[in-house]
Coordinates of C-alpha atoms in Angstrom, one line a residue:
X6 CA 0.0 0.0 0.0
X7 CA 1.3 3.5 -0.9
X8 CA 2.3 6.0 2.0
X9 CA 0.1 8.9 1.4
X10 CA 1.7 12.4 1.7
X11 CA 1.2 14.7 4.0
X12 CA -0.4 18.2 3.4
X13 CA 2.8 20.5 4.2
X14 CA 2.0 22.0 7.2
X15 CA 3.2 25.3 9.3
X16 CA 3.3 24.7 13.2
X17 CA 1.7 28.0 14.1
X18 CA -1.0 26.2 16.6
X19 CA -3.9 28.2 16.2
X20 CA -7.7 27.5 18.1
X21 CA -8.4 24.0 16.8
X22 CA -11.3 23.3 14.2
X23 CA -14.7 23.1 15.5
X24 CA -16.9 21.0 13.0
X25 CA -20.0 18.8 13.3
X26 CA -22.1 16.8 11.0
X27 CA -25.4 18.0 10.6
X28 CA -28.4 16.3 8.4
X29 CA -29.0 18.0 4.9
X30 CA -32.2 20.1 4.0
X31 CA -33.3 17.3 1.8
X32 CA -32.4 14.4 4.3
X33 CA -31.1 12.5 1.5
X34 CA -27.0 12.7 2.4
X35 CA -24.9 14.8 4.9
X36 CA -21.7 16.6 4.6
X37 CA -19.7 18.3 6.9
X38 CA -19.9 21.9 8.6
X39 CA -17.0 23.2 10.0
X40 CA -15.9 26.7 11.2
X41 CA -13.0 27.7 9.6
X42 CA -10.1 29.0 11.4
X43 CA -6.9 28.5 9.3
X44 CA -5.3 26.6 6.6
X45 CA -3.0 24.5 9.1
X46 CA -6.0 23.4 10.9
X47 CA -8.1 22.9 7.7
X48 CA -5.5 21.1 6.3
X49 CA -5.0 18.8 9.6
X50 CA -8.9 17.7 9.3
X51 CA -7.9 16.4 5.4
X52 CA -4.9 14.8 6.6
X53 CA -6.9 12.9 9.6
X54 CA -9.9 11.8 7.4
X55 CA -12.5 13.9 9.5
X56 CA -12.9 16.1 6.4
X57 CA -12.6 16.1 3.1
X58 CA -12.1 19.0 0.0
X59 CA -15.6 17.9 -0.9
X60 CA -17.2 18.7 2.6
X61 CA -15.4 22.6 2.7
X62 CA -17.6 23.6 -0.9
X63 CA -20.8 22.1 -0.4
X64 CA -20.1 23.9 3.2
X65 CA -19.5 27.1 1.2
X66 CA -21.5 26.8 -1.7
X67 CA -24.6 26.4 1.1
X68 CA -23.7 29.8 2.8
X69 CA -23.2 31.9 -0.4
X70 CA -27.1 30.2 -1.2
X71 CA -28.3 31.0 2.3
X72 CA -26.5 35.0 2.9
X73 CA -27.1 35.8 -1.1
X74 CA -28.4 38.6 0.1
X75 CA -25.4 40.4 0.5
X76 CA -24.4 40.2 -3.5
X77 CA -20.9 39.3 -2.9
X78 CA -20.5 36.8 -5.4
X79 CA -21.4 37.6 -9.1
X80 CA -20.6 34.6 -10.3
X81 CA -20.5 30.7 -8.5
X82 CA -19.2 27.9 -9.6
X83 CA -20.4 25.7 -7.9
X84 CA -20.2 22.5 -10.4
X85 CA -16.4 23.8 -11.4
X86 CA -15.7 23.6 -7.8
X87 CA -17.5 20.3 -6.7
X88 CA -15.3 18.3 -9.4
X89 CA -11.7 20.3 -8.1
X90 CA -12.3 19.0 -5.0
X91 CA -13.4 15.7 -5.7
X92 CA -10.2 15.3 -7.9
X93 CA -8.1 16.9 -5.2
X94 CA -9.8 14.7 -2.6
X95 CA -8.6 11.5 -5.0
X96 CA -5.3 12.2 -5.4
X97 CA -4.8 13.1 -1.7
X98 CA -6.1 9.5 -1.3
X99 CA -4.0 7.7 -3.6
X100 CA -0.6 9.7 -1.9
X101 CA -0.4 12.4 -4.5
X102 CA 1.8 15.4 -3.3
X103 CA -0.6 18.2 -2.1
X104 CA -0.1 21.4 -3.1
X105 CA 1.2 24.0 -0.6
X106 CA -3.5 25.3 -1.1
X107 CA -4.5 22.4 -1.0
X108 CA -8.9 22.5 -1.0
X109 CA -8.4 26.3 -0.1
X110 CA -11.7 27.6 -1.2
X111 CA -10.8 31.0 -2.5
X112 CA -13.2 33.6 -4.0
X113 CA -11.9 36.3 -6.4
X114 CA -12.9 39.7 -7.5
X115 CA -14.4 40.6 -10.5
X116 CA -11.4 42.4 -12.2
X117 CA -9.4 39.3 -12.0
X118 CA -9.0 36.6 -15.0
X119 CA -9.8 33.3 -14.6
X120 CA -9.8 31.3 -18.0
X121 CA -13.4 30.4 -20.1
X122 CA -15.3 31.9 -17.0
X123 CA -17.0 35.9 -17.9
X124 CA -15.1 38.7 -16.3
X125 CA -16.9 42.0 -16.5
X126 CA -15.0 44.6 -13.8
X127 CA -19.1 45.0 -12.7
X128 CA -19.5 46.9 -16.1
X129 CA -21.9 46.6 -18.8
X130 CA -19.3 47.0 -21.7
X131 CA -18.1 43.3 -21.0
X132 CA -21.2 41.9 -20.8
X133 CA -20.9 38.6 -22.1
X134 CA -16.6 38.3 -22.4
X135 CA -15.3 35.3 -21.3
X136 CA -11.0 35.6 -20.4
X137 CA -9.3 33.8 -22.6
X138 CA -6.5 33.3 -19.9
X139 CA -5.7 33.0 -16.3
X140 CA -4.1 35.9 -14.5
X141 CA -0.9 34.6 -13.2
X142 CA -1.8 34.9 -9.4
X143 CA -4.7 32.4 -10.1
X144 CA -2.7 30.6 -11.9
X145 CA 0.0 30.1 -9.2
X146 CA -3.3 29.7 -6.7
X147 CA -4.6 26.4 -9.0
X148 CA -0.8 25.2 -9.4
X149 CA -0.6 24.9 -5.3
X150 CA -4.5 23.5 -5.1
X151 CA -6.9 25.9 -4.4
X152 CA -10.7 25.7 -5.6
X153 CA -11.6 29.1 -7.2
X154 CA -15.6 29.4 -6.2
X155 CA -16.2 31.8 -8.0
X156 CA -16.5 36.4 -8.8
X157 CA -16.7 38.9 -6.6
X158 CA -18.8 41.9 -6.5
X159 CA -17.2 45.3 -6.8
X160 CA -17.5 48.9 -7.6
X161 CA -17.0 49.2 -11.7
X162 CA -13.6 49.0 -12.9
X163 CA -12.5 49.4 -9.3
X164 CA -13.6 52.8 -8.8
X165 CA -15.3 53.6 -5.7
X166 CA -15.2 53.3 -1.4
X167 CA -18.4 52.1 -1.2
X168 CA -19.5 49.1 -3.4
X169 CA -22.4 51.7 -5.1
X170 CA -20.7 52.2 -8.2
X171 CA -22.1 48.7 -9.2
X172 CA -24.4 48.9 -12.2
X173 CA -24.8 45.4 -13.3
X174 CA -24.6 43.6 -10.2
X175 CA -25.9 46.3 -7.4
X176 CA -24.6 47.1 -4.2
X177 CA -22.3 44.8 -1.7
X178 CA -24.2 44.9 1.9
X179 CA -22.0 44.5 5.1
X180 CA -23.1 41.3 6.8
X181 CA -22.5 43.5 9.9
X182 CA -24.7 45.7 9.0
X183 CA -26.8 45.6 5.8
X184 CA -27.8 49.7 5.9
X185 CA -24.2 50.4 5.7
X186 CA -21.4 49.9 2.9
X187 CA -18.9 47.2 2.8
X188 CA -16.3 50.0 1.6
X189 CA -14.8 49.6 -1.9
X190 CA -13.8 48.6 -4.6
X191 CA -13.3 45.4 -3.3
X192 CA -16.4 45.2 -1.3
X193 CA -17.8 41.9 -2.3
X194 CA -14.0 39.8 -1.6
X195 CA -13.5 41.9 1.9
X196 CA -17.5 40.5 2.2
X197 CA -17.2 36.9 1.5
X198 CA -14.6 36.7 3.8
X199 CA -16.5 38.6 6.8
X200 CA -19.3 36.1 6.0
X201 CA -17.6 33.1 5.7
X202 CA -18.3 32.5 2.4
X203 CA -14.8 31.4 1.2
X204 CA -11.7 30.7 3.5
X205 CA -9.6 33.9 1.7
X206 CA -10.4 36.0 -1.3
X207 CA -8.2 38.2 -3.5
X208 CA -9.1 41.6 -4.2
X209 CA -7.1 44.5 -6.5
X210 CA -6.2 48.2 -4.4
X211 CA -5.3 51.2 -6.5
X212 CA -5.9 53.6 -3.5
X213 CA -6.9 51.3 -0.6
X214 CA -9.4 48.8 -2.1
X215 CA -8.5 46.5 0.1
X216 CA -7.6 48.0 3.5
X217 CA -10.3 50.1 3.3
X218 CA -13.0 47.2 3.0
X219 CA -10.9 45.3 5.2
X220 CA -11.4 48.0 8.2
X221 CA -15.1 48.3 7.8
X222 CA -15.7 44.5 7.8
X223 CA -13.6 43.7 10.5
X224 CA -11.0 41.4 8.6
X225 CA -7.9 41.6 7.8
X226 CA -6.3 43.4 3.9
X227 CA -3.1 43.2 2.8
X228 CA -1.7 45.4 -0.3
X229 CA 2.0 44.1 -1.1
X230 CA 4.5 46.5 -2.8
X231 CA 4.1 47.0 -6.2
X232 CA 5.3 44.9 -8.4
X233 CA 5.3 41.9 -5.9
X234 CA 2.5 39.9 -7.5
X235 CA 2.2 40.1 -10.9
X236 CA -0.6 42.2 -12.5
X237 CA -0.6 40.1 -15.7
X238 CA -4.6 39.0 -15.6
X239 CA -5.9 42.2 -13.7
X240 CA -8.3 44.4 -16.0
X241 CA -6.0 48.0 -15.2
X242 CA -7.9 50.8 -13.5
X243 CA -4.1 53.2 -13.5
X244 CA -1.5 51.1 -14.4
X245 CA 1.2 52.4 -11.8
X246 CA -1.0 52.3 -8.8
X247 CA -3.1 48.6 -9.4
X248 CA -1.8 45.8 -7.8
X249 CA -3.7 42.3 -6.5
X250 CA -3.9 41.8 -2.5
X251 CA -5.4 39.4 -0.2
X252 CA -8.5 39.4 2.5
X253 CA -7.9 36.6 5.5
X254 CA -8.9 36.5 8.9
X255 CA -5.3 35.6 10.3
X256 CA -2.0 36.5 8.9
X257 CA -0.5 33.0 8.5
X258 CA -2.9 32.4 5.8
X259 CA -2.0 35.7 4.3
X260 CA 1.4 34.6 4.3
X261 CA 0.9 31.6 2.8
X262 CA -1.0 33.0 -0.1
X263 CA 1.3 35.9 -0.4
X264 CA 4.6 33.5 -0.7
X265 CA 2.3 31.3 -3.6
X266 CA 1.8 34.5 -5.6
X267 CA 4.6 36.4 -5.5
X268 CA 7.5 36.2 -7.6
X269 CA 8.5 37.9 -11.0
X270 CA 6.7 37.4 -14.3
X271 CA 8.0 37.5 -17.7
X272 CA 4.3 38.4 -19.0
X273 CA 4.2 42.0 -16.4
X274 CA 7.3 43.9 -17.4
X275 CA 6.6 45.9 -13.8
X276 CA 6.8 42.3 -11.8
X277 CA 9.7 42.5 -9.5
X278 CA 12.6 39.8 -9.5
X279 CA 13.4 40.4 -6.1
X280 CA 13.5 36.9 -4.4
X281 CA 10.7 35.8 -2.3
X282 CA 11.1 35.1 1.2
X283 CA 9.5 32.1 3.2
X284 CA 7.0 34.4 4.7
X285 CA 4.5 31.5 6.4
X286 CA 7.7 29.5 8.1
X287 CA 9.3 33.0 9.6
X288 CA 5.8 33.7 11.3
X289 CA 6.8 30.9 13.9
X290 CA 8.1 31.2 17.4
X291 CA 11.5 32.4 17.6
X292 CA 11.6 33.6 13.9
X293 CA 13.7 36.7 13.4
X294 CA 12.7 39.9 12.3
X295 CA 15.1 42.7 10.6
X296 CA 14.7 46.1 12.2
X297 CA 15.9 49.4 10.2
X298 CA 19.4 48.6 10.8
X299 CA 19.5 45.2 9.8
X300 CA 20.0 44.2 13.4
X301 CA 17.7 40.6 14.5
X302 CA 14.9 40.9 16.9
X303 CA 13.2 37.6 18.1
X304 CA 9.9 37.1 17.8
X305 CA 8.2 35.3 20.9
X306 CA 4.7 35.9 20.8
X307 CA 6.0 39.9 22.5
X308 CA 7.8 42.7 21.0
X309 CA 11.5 42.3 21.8
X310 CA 12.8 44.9 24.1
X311 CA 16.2 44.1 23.2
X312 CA 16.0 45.3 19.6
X313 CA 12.2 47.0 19.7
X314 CA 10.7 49.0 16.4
X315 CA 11.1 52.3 15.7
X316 CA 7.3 53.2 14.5
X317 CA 6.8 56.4 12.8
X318 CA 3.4 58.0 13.4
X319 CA 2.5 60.8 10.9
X320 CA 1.1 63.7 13.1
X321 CA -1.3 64.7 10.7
X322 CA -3.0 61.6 10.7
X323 CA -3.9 62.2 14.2
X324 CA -5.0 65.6 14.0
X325 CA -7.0 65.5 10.6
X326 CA -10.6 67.5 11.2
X327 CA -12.3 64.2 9.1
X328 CA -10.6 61.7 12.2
X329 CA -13.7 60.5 14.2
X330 CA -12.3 61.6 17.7
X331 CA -13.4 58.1 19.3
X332 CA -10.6 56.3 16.7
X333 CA -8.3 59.3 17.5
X334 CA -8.3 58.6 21.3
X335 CA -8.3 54.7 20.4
X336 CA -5.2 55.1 18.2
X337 CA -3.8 57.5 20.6
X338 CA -3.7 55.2 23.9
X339 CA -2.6 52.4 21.5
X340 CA 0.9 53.9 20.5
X341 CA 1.2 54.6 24.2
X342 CA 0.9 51.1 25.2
X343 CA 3.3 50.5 22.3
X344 CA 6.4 53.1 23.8
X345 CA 5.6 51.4 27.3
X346 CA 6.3 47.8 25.8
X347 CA 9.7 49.4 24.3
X348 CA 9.1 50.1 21.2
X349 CA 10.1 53.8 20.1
X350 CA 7.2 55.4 18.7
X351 CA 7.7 59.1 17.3
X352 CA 5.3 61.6 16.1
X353 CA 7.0 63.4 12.5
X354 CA 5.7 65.7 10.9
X355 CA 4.2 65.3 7.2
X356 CA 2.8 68.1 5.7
X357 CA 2.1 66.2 2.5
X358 CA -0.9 65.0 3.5
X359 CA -3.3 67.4 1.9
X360 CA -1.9 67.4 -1.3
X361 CA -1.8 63.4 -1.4
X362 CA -5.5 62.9 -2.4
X363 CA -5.6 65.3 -5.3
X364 CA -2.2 63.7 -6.6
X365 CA -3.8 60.8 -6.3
X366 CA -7.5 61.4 -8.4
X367 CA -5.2 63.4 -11.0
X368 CA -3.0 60.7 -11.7
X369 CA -5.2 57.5 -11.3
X370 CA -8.0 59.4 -13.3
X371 CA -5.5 60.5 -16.1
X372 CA -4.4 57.3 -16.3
X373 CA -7.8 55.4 -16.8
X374 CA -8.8 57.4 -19.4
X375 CA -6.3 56.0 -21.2
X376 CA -6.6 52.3 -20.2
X377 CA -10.2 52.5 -20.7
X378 CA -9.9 53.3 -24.2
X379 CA -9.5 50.2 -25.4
X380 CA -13.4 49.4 -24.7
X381 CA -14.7 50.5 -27.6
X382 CA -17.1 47.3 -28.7
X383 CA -15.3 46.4 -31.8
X384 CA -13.6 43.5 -30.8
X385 CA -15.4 42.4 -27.4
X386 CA -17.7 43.4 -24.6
X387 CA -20.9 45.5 -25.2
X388 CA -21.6 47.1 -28.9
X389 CA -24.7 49.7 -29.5
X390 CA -27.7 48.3 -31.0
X391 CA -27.9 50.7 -33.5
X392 CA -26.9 49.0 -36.7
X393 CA -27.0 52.6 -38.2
X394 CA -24.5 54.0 -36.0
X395 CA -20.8 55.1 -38.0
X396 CA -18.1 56.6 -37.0
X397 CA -17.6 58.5 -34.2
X398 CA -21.2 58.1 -33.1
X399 CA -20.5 53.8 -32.9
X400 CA -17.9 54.6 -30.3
X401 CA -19.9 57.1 -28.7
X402 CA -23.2 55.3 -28.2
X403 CA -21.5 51.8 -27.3
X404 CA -18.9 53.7 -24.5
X405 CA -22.5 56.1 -23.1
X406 CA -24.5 53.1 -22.8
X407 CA -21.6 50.8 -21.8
X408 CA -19.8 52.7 -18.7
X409 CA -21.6 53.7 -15.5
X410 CA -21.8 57.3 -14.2
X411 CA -18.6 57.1 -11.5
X412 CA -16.1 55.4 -14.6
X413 CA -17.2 58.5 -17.1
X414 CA -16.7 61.1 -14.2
X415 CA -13.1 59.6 -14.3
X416 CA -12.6 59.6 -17.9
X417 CA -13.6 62.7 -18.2
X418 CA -11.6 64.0 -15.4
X419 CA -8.7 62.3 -16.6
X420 CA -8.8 63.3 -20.3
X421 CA -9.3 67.2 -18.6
X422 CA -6.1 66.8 -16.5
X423 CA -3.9 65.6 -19.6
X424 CA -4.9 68.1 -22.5
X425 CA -3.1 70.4 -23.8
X426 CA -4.4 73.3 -21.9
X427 CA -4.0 71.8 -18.0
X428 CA -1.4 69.2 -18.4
X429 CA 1.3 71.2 -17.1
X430 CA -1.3 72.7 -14.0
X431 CA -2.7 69.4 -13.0
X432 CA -0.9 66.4 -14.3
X433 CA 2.2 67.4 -14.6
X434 CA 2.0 69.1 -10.7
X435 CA 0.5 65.9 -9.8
X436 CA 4.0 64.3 -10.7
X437 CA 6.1 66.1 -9.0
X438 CA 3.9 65.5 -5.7
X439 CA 4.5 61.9 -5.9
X440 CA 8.4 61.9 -6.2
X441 CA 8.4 64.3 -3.7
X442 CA 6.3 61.8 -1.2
X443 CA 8.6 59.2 -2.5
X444 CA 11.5 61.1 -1.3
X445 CA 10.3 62.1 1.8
X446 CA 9.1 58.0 2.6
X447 CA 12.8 57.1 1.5
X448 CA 14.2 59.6 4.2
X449 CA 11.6 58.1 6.7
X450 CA 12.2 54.6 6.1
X451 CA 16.3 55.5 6.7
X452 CA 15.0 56.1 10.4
X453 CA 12.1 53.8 10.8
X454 CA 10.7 50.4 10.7
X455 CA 7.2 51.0 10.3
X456 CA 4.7 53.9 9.9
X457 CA 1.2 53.6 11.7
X458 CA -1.9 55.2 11.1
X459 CA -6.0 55.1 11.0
X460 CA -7.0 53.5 8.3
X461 CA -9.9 55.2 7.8
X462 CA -10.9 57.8 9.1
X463 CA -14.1 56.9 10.1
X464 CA -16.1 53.3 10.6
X465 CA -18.3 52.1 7.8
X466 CA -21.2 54.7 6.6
X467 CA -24.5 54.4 5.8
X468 CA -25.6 53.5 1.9
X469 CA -26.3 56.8 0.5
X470 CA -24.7 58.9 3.0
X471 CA -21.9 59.8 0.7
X472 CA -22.9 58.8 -2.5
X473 CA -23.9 62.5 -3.6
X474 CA -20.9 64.4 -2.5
X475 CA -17.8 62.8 -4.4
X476 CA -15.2 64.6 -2.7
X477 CA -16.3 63.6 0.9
X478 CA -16.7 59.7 -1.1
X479 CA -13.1 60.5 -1.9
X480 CA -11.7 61.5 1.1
X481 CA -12.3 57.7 2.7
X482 CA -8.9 57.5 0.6
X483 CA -7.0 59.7 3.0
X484 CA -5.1 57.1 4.6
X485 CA -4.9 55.0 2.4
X486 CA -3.6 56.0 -0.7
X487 CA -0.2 57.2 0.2
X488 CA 1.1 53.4 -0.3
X489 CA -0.1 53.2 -3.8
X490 CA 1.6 56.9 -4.6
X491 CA 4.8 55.8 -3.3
X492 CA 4.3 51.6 -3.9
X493 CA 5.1 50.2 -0.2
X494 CA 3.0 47.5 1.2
X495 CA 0.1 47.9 3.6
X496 CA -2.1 46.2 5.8
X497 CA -5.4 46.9 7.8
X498 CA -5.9 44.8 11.0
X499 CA -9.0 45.0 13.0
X500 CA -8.1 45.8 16.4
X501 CA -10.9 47.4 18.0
X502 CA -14.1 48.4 18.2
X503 CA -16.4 51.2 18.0
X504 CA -19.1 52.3 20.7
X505 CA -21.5 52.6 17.4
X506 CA -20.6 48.4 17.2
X507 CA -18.7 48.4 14.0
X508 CA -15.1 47.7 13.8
X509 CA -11.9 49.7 13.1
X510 CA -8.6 49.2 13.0
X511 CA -4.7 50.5 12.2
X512 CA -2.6 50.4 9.6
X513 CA 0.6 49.3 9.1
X514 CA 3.4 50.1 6.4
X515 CA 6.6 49.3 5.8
X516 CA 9.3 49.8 2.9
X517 CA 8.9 48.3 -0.2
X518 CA 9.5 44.7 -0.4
X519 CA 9.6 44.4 3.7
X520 CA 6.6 42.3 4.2
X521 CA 8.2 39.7 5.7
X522 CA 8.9 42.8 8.7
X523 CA 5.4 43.7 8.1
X524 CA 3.7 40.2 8.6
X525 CA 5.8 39.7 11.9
X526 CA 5.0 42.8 13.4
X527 CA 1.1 42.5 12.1
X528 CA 1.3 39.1 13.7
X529 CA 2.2 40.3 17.3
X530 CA -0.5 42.9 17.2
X531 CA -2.7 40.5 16.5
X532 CA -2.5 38.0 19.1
X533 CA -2.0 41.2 22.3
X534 CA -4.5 43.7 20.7
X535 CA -7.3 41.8 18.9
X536 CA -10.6 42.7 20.4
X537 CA -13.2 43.0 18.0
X538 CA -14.6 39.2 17.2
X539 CA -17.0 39.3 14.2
X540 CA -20.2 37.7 15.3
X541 CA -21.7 34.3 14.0
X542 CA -23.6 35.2 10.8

């Protein structure tokens, strides 16, 4: 008899599975419920027999049927997924090496490519395009053994804070709270994943699409530097900004997925070849962590006194009139508890932070009006039904009828910012803003390990609340887009909670390519700050 192989596992130890058998609606078979708490311990239920690939999607599949409600998936494939996991579940049983994802049940978002299944960016002009290809991240995600369940709601063409801008599909809800937005424009993954409706999801964050959502759903959203994962596969909102991230609920599944996907691609000239550390295995006890000197801290479960992290805090993060004063107090005590557990933490000064969002809507905006030109319905994606129609009025109707109201603000805005007349006053200033944040986040990053901050400044709003004043719907950004300007990772954790009952959280940066730093240091917070628990749903 053949020795079967073990699922590679990471000794990390967290709260052990909790599942039960329970009868189907129909009475005709069961199949296992479980509650999901990581990929070690999903992966030790496989191993022991107690659970199989199989079980984990009809468990899914049965939750996305039952909160449907909250239109985060688009698209399920149910049937696609069903026959992954049965053939995952056979060769696991005939002593095939597993993949590193093995049965991960992983939902994507609708900008992301996944071959002969529609991707449509929640716009009308792509009704009815199939990819022809799989973005590489997927790719590497099927390679390693993961069950893609299906599309993720999102704003159109990733534009938006709130999960409104969704004209085909409609609005995200939060399951916390169905009157109030999910955050954008990866609403539906940060969703799914709040829910329970997949294990992990991956979303895409131009200007905080991902930490954003993360912080009003309570989860956790990690954007890596740019250039880490490949964007080969993403539909582009601004070329230089995009990159793909990951929602989890604990950050050695991040890690995992972030060590699968990483890595330099000959198809995304912008990939980085920088090697790829073993971030899961350096999340263990003991594992060492560089500070800004290069000097090694361990890592026991406390921050190391011996060599402790000097944080940066931006001091107008704190005093920012759009800060709701309950998360500025929060914060506030929370950097104090860090000094007093011997980290340094030191307020700077940043005076940048005004000018960051209008760098950012210049440059994204000017940007998308020129990636979005290629939807024109002549080779794919909507076309006008007006056989009559000739040139320029084809490309006119098809592009009117095709976008939604946000995605022809930005076009607009963008084509404004780069002609002839305002290029050198908008775009051109816009430029210059971002290498001088660059520079300044060089200078900070000689001193510092880390910069902390809010988030967002406030917890999730009401549907509607914002939707008629874009500049306050823009302004959610104010946190979060400085990564994207100057391409360091990110990452939202949800420490706390609001007296309102939503959750908020920090976030945390470091410099480019440092996320092994940032996943160590995100870890610790985890486990001694954690408070807000999101309820059963």
């Amino acid at each position: 008899m053949r020795r079967q192989n073990q699922i590679r596992r990471l000794h990390l130890h967290p709260p052990p599975i909790n599942h039960r058998i329970l009868p189907s609606p129909d009475g005709f078979f069961k199949h296992l419920l479980f509650s999901f708490t990581s990929i070690y311990e999903y992966q030790e239920a496989l191993n022991e027999g107690s659970l199989s690939c199989r079980d984990a999607v009809l468990h899914y599949l049965e939750r996305i049927r039952r909160l449907s409600h909250l239109n985060a998936f688009v698209q399920v494939y149910d049937n696609e997924a069903l026959e992954t996991a049965d053939r995952l579940d056979i060769e696991r049983r005939e002593g095939k090496k597993p993949g590193r994802l093995h049965g991960v049940v992983i939902g994507i978002k609708d900008v992301i490519c996944f071959q002969n299944h529609p991707v449509t960016a929640g716009s009308h002009i792509l009704d009815g395009f199939r990819s022809l290809y799989h973005a590489t991240a997927v790719e590497r995600l099927l390679t390693e053994g993961a069950i893609i369940i299906g599309h993720l709601n999102c704003d159109e063409f990733a534009m938006g804070s709130s999960n409104e801008n969704a004209p085909v599909y409609g609005r995200v809800k939060n399951a916390l709270d169905p009157e109030k937005v999910p955050g954008g424009s990866s609403g539906g993954s940060a969703v799914a994943v709040q829910a329970s409706l997949c294990m992990l999801s991956l979303g895409s964050d131009t200007g905080g699409s991902i930490r954003q959502p993360a912080d009003f759903c309570g989860i956790i959203g990690l954007k890596p530097t740019y250039g880490r994962i490949s964007r080969y596969g993403l539909i582009a909102y601004a070329s230089s900004f995009d990159q793909i991230g990951i929602f989890g609920r604990n950050i050695s599944d991040i890690a995992v997925l972030l060590e699968v996907m990483s890595g330099f691609d000959p198809r995304d000239a912008t990939s980085s070849k920088q090697p790829v550390p073993n971030y899961a295995e350096c999340l263990t006890p003991n594992a060492q962590r560089l500070t800004v000197n290069s000097q090694r801290s361990t890592v026991n479960n406390l921050p190391s006194t011996d060599n402790p992290q000097r944080i940066a805090v931006l001091k107008e993060t704190l005093s920012h009139p759009s800060l709701d004063p309950e998360i500025r107090h929060r914060i506030t005590e929370f950097l104090s508890d860090l000094r007093s557990k011997g980290h340094e933490v030191v307020e700077i000064s940043f005076d940048l932070l005004d000018y960051i969002v209008p760098a950012y809507y210049i440059l994204t905006t000017a940007e998308a009006s020129s990636n979005l030109s290629r939807f024109d319905g002549v080779r794919y994606g909507h076309r006008t039904a007006d056989k009559k129609a000739r040139f320029p009025e084809f490309y006119l109707k098809t592009r009117s009828e095709g976008f939604g109201k946000e995605v022809k603000r930005r076009i607009l805005l963008g084509t404004f910012v780069l002609s002839a007349g305002y290029y050198e006053a908008y775009f051109s200033k816009a430029q210059k803003v971002r290498k001088i944040l660059t520079e300044r986040t060089k200078l900070i990053f000689n001193e510092f390990d880390l910069i902390l901050s809010p988030t967002v400044p406030t917890t999730a709003f009401k549907t509607g609340e914002k939707s008629s004043d874009p500049v306050a719907m823009y302004l959610a950004d104010l946190y979060t887009v400085y990564a994207n300007l100057v391409g360091i990772p990110g990452i939202s954790l949800p420490l706390f909670t609001h007296t309102n009952g939503m959750p908020f959280g920090v976030q945390a940066m470091t410099n480019q390519f440092r996320e092994l730093s940032l996943l160590q240091f995100s870890n610790e917070l985890m486990q001694q700050y954690k408070s807000y628990e999101i309820p059963t749903l």
